[in-house]
Amino acid sequence: MHKSILFGLATVALFSAPVQADTLEDVKKAGMLKCGVSTGLAGFSQKDEKGSWSGLDVDVCRGVAAAVLGDASKVTYKPLTAKERFTALQSGEIDILSRNTTWTHTRDTSLGLNFAGTIYYDGTGFMVSKKLGVKSALELDGAAACIQAGTSTELAIADYFRENNMKYKVVTFDTSDQTRTGLESGRCDFLVSDQSQLYALRIGLKDPAGAIVLPEVISKEPLGPVVRQGDDKWFNITKWVVNASIEGEFQGVTSENADELAKSGKPGQKRLLGTEGDLGEKLGLSKDWALNVIKQVGNYSESFERNVGQDSPLKIKRGLNAQWNNGGILYSPAMR
Amino acid sequence: MTEDQRAVSSKHAFYNNPKNRALIYQLLLLIGIGYFFYTIVSNTMANMEARGIKSGFGFLQATSGFDILMSLIPFDATYSYGRTFVVGLLNTILVSIIGIILATIIGFLIGVAHFSPNWLIKKLATAYVETFRNIPLLLQVFFWYFAVLAALPTAARDSVSIGEAVFLNVKGLFIPKLIGESGSSIVYLSIAVALIAILFLRRWAKKRQELTGAQFPVLWTGLGIFFGLPLLATLITGIPFGLEYPIMGRFSFDGGITVIPELMALALALSIYTGAFIAEAVRAGIQAVPHGQTEAARSLGMKESKIMSLIVVPQAMRVITPLLNSEYQSLVKNSTLATAIGYPDLFTVFVGTTLNQTGQAIEIVFMTMAVYFVINMIISFVMNRFNKSTQITAR
Ligand SMILES: N[C@@H](CCC(=O)N[C@@H](CS)C(=O)NCC(=O)O)C(=O)O
């Protein structure tokens, strides 16, 4: 009848077979990483006219491919809506889900999945049409919201309006395009989503200047890559690829100077880049795993600025997503 | 014991009775199938457990934490996931019933119009069927939704309004709500009484016609009773109703009843689409009635409209009813296209949001499939009963 039913049946079919998981082996054998991304969200995962993907989430896929296969381009992308994403991962259709997905307790504990860190600290925000003259979310009593189905946003907004004793109507669509159309047609007065995504959605409006993003941020939405539970080796790899990129920035290793520093850098830099110690082997990877990540994809700062920061149309400031010693909360555990 | 007797007694052995034997085979097959499914389910459960995926139906009691656009029963984020199932189910039933009623009306009108002596009406009926049957339903759903959204005014103050009581804008149709005060129960009772009275009247009139041949205007008298009695009760009890009017707020209207555009678009698309199929069924049914019937009626001097409604359509029903059954079932299944435009039916709410918030795909998909199965069984049951009642033999 519908995709979801097929997914449901596929899930039954898959789970009625016994468990066996070695994603690393599978990926190496296939020579390709299967990565679940969004259907198109500027800055996070989007496809250009030539069919190549880019974005902050895409860089996680590319990073893992670089670490595991030595080549960041060895990735097959699988666009998924919010509703499809977890089943796709559970059923083995993808190896990693990197699709602006919020790390929540329920998802982490009851879906058979593990969150491998946070690559972007976000929060739910509001975008309204300018002509309504609304300056704060607290003025939205009685308004209608457009929102995407199967997101943590659905929960965040319900909490917020309940807390503030306000009423609202929620129109829930399957895709973000539909939520945008909903706002443009006036079916809803405001659009709710992770704030970073609001900026991305705004660029896509017919009249971007006609909409404003309100100052309120009403929830915690730490976004990060997800893998299946029960495959610790793969979980570790994903987690440490994310950390390598963050640590790379912290240690001042960039795609430009990585080769250089591997030879003549400080001990910490050499350990990261594999010319000292055996961090790669411990993950079941080659020595130069992190060197490949940083050389081919860049460190966190390079990736951020290119995709969502000053070098991108989104122009998002680092804010919470700056290093911990720079006013943010980005912090990689120790690389040793 | 003679040969004959032995033959008889061995024939009578339990396992030799062909009926019992058939039953035993059926039972064995059932046990086999049952075991097969049991293995799948228990394996699935065990493997899900091993992979750390939650299973079971405990989630139905947990607080949902999200809101739903439209609900026929009280609902907000503090209600349980189990309640989201009921809310979605009721919304599915609502759009299905509206769809079935409208589709039937459209179908019969268009189907009969095929036989109109008027050339234009006939061609219009054909054009209707050809157009709406051949465009994919999903496209029609989108079309009506965006047509509805695009055609209507956006701001609350620009709404189309009728007598400052009914308002229409892009957020829906807002109508006053009837609020029953003390004494209103008498009016509700009078409606029930009127319905029973009409039933008796019909029976009496039928008997009288069989006995004396004299006809009684059941329709008009019935309508008179149906509206007259409650009206009388309302007046006697001193109009025990208040109206809650929609009131304009900053963004939209509050109070009264809201008919959301998603419901309008979906109901419209479903009934227009299914109506085209029903029209074809009606046409086939009418064509199946032997022409002699019409001619006989004409020779008796009956009016054309009477021939259609008293002679042809009742006999055509034998062909039409089974076809209606499957059209109604398709309509219910097609109502899941609600997801495409965000109408909160069972599919959107339960398989959409609830599934994603809980991750319990298997339980939820199973419950949902069971519901559509049961609804369609009910439709089949009702239509079969109706079919039996229409089975008069052609003469
Ligand atoms: N972070 C939230 C929201 C994620 C989400 O789906 N956001 C929408 C924004 S409207 C999106 O990315 N849509 C793009 C798509 O459907 O591909 C979650 O994990 O539930």
mmCIF file of C-alpha atoms in Angstrom, chain A residues 100-257:
data_model
loop_
_atom_site.group_PDB
_atom_site.id
_atom_site.type_symbol
_atom_site.label_atom_id
_atom_site.label_comp_id
_atom_site.label_asym_id
_atom_site.label_seq_id
_atom_site.Cartn_x
_atom_site.Cartn_y
_atom_site.Cartn_z
ATOM 1 C CA ASN A 100 20.259 16.286 10.559
ATOM 2 C CA THR A 101 19.000 13.864 13.161
ATOM 3 C CA THR A 102 18.493 14.905 16.751
ATOM 4 C CA TRP A 103 20.052 12.757 19.440
ATOM 5 C CA THR A 104 17.225 11.953 21.839
ATOM 6 C CA HIS A 105 16.936 9.521 24.712
ATOM 7 C CA THR A 106 14.073 7.566 23.101
ATOM 8 C CA ARG A 107 15.807 7.205 19.753
ATOM 9 C CA ASP A 108 19.049 6.143 21.404
ATOM 10 C CA THR A 109 17.452 3.578 23.712
ATOM 11 C CA SER A 110 14.533 2.040 21.862
ATOM 12 C CA LEU A 111 15.320 1.994 18.160
ATOM 13 C CA GLY A 112 18.324 -0.306 18.309
ATOM 14 C CA LEU A 113 20.541 2.582 17.207
ATOM 15 C CA ASN A 114 23.515 4.477 18.570
ATOM 16 C CA PHE A 115 24.319 8.156 18.133
ATOM 17 C CA ALA A 116 27.969 8.622 17.286
ATOM 18 C CA GLY A 117 28.414 12.155 18.607
ATOM 19 C CA THR A 118 27.178 15.622 17.754
ATOM 20 C CA ILE A 119 28.293 17.549 14.690
ATOM 21 C CA TYR A 120 25.950 20.498 15.091
ATOM 22 C CA TYR A 121 24.251 21.872 18.199
ATOM 23 C CA ASP A 122 20.892 23.119 17.050
ATOM 24 C CA GLY A 123 17.533 24.069 18.562
ATOM 25 C CA THR A 124 13.962 24.383 17.355
ATOM 26 C CA GLY A 125 13.082 27.799 15.991
ATOM 27 C CA PHE A 126 10.293 29.631 14.188
ATOM 28 C CA MET A 127 10.008 31.325 10.832
ATOM 29 C CA VAL A 128 7.069 33.631 10.124
ATOM 30 C CA SER A 129 5.846 35.633 7.235
ATOM 31 C CA LYS A 130 6.961 39.226 7.691
ATOM 32 C CA LYS A 131 3.552 40.688 6.905
ATOM 33 C CA LEU A 132 2.047 39.182 10.051
ATOM 34 C CA GLY A 133 4.138 41.615 12.063
ATOM 35 C CA VAL A 134 5.033 39.029 14.685
ATOM 36 C CA LYS A 135 8.205 39.807 16.648
ATOM 37 C CA SER A 136 8.238 36.987 19.182
ATOM 38 C CA ALA A 137 7.009 33.412 19.352
ATOM 39 C CA LEU A 138 4.919 34.399 22.349
ATOM 40 C CA GLU A 139 2.645 36.327 19.971
ATOM 41 C CA LEU A 140 1.744 33.170 18.093
ATOM 42 C CA ASP A 141 -1.277 32.201 20.224
ATOM 43 C CA GLY A 142 -3.933 30.790 17.884
ATOM 44 C CA ALA A 143 -1.685 30.575 14.838
ATOM 45 C CA ALA A 144 -1.171 27.591 12.544
ATOM 46 C CA ALA A 145 2.200 25.853 12.178
ATOM 47 C CA CYS A 146 3.616 23.882 9.268
ATOM 48 C CA ILE A 147 5.923 21.125 10.328
ATOM 49 C CA GLN A 148 7.508 17.945 9.004
ATOM 50 C CA ALA A 149 6.153 14.572 10.126
ATOM 51 C CA GLY A 150 8.323 12.219 12.119
ATOM 52 C CA THR A 151 10.598 14.879 13.588
ATOM 53 C CA SER A 152 11.522 15.816 17.116
ATOM 54 C CA THR A 153 10.162 19.241 16.157
ATOM 55 C CA GLU A 154 6.627 17.869 16.543
ATOM 56 C CA LEU A 155 7.375 17.259 20.207
ATOM 57 C CA ALA A 156 9.281 20.471 20.866
ATOM 58 C CA ILE A 157 6.490 22.709 19.629
ATOM 59 C CA ALA A 158 3.820 20.829 21.597
ATOM 60 C CA ASP A 159 5.859 21.380 24.783
ATOM 61 C CA TYR A 160 6.383 25.048 24.064
ATOM 62 C CA PHE A 161 2.767 25.949 23.468
ATOM 63 C CA ARG A 162 1.660 23.913 26.476
ATOM 64 C CA GLU A 163 4.235 25.600 28.700
ATOM 65 C CA ASN A 164 3.087 29.018 27.610
ATOM 66 C CA ASN A 165 -0.628 28.245 27.708
ATOM 67 C CA MET A 166 -1.060 29.067 24.071
ATOM 68 C CA LYS A 167 -3.108 27.337 21.411
ATOM 69 C CA TYR A 168 -1.968 26.467 17.915
ATOM 70 C CA LYS A 169 -2.908 24.291 14.962
ATOM 71 C CA VAL A 170 -0.322 21.983 13.492
ATOM 72 C CA VAL A 171 -0.331 20.974 9.838
ATOM 73 C CA THR A 172 2.012 18.034 9.404
ATOM 74 C CA PHE A 173 3.552 17.291 6.005
ATOM 75 C CA ASP A 174 5.866 14.552 4.766
ATOM 76 C CA THR A 175 8.507 16.678 3.101
ATOM 77 C CA SER A 176 10.095 20.009 3.827
ATOM 78 C CA ASP A 177 9.049 21.263 0.389
ATOM 79 C CA GLN A 178 5.440 20.838 1.416
ATOM 80 C CA THR A 179 5.976 22.750 4.642
ATOM 81 C CA ARG A 180 7.455 25.570 2.595
ATOM 82 C CA THR A 181 4.491 25.568 0.217
ATOM 83 C CA GLY A 182 2.217 25.556 3.248
ATOM 84 C CA LEU A 183 3.829 28.728 4.537
ATOM 85 C CA GLU A 184 3.793 30.420 1.144
ATOM 86 C CA SER A 185 0.130 29.630 0.507
ATOM 87 C CA GLY A 186 -0.848 31.001 3.903
ATOM 88 C CA ARG A 187 -2.171 27.639 5.112
ATOM 89 C CA CYS A 188 0.065 28.161 8.104
ATOM 90 C CA ASP A 189 1.314 31.325 9.720
ATOM 91 C CA PHE A 190 4.672 29.971 10.748
ATOM 92 C CA LEU A 191 7.084 27.187 10.042
ATOM 93 C CA VAL A 192 8.797 25.268 12.817
ATOM 94 C CA SER A 193 12.051 23.393 12.416
ATOM 95 C CA ASP A 194 15.621 23.200 13.630
ATOM 96 C CA GLN A 195 16.854 26.766 13.431
ATOM 97 C CA SER A 196 19.731 26.020 11.076
ATOM 98 C CA GLN A 197 17.233 24.424 8.708
ATOM 99 C CA LEU A 198 14.992 27.465 8.830
ATOM 100 C CA TYR A 199 17.753 29.539 7.268
ATOM 101 C CA ALA A 200 18.156 26.860 4.620
ATOM 102 C CA LEU A 201 14.417 26.738 3.966
ATOM 103 C CA ARG A 202 14.249 30.514 3.810
ATOM 104 C CA ILE A 203 16.731 30.613 0.919
ATOM 105 C CA GLY A 204 14.324 28.338 -0.938
ATOM 106 C CA LEU A 205 11.296 30.609 -0.516
ATOM 107 C CA LYS A 206 9.969 32.509 -3.519
ATOM 108 C CA ASP A 207 10.510 35.671 -1.527
ATOM 109 C CA PRO A 208 13.157 35.032 1.142
ATOM 110 C CA ALA A 209 12.958 38.628 2.368
ATOM 111 C CA GLY A 210 9.265 38.141 3.111
ATOM 112 C CA ALA A 211 9.988 35.793 6.003
ATOM 113 C CA ILE A 212 11.865 36.245 9.247
ATOM 114 C CA VAL A 213 13.328 33.794 11.737
ATOM 115 C CA LEU A 214 12.200 34.631 15.279
ATOM 116 C CA PRO A 215 14.778 34.946 18.049
ATOM 117 C CA GLU A 216 13.384 32.135 20.251
ATOM 118 C CA VAL A 217 15.079 28.775 20.347
ATOM 119 C CA ILE A 218 12.835 26.417 22.250
ATOM 120 C CA SER A 219 14.608 23.066 22.448
ATOM 121 C CA LYS A 220 17.892 21.211 22.340
ATOM 122 C CA GLU A 221 18.521 19.569 18.984
ATOM 123 C CA PRO A 222 22.007 18.084 18.924
ATOM 124 C CA LEU A 223 22.411 16.667 15.417
ATOM 125 C CA GLY A 224 24.718 13.808 14.645
ATOM 126 C CA PRO A 225 25.355 10.594 12.727
ATOM 127 C CA VAL A 226 23.634 7.365 13.748
ATOM 128 C CA VAL A 227 24.627 3.716 13.380
ATOM 129 C CA ARG A 228 23.061 0.389 14.293
ATOM 130 C CA GLN A 229 23.410 -0.840 17.845
ATOM 131 C CA GLY A 230 25.360 -4.056 18.393
ATOM 132 C CA ASP A 231 28.262 -3.300 16.032
ATOM 133 C CA ASP A 232 30.701 -1.606 18.358
ATOM 134 C CA LYS A 233 33.567 -1.579 15.898
ATOM 135 C CA TRP A 234 31.561 0.439 13.395
ATOM 136 C CA PHE A 235 30.173 2.652 16.143
ATOM 137 C CA ASN A 236 33.736 3.446 17.291
ATOM 138 C CA ILE A 237 34.884 4.248 13.779
ATOM 139 C CA THR A 238 32.039 6.691 13.150
ATOM 140 C CA LYS A 239 32.473 8.307 16.550
ATOM 141 C CA TRP A 240 36.212 8.826 16.096
ATOM 142 C CA VAL A 241 35.946 10.111 12.565
ATOM 143 C CA VAL A 242 33.698 12.860 13.969
ATOM 144 C CA ASN A 243 36.198 13.447 16.771
ATOM 145 C CA ALA A 244 39.139 13.499 14.360
ATOM 146 C CA SER A 245 37.614 16.371 12.461
ATOM 147 C CA ILE A 246 36.928 18.327 15.653
ATOM 148 C CA GLU A 247 40.351 17.505 17.097
ATOM 149 C CA GLY A 248 41.890 18.447 13.770
ATOM 150 C CA GLU A 249 40.596 21.980 14.131
ATOM 151 C CA PHE A 250 41.648 22.100 17.788
ATOM 152 C CA GLN A 251 45.192 21.021 16.903
ATOM 153 C CA GLY A 252 45.369 23.377 13.965
ATOM 154 C CA VAL A 253 45.536 20.612 11.370
ATOM 155 C CA THR A 254 43.924 21.581 8.058
ATOM 156 C CA SER A 255 43.556 19.950 4.673
ATOM 157 C CA GLU A 256 46.422 22.174 3.486
ATOM 158 C CA ASN A 257 48.990 21.452 6.169
#
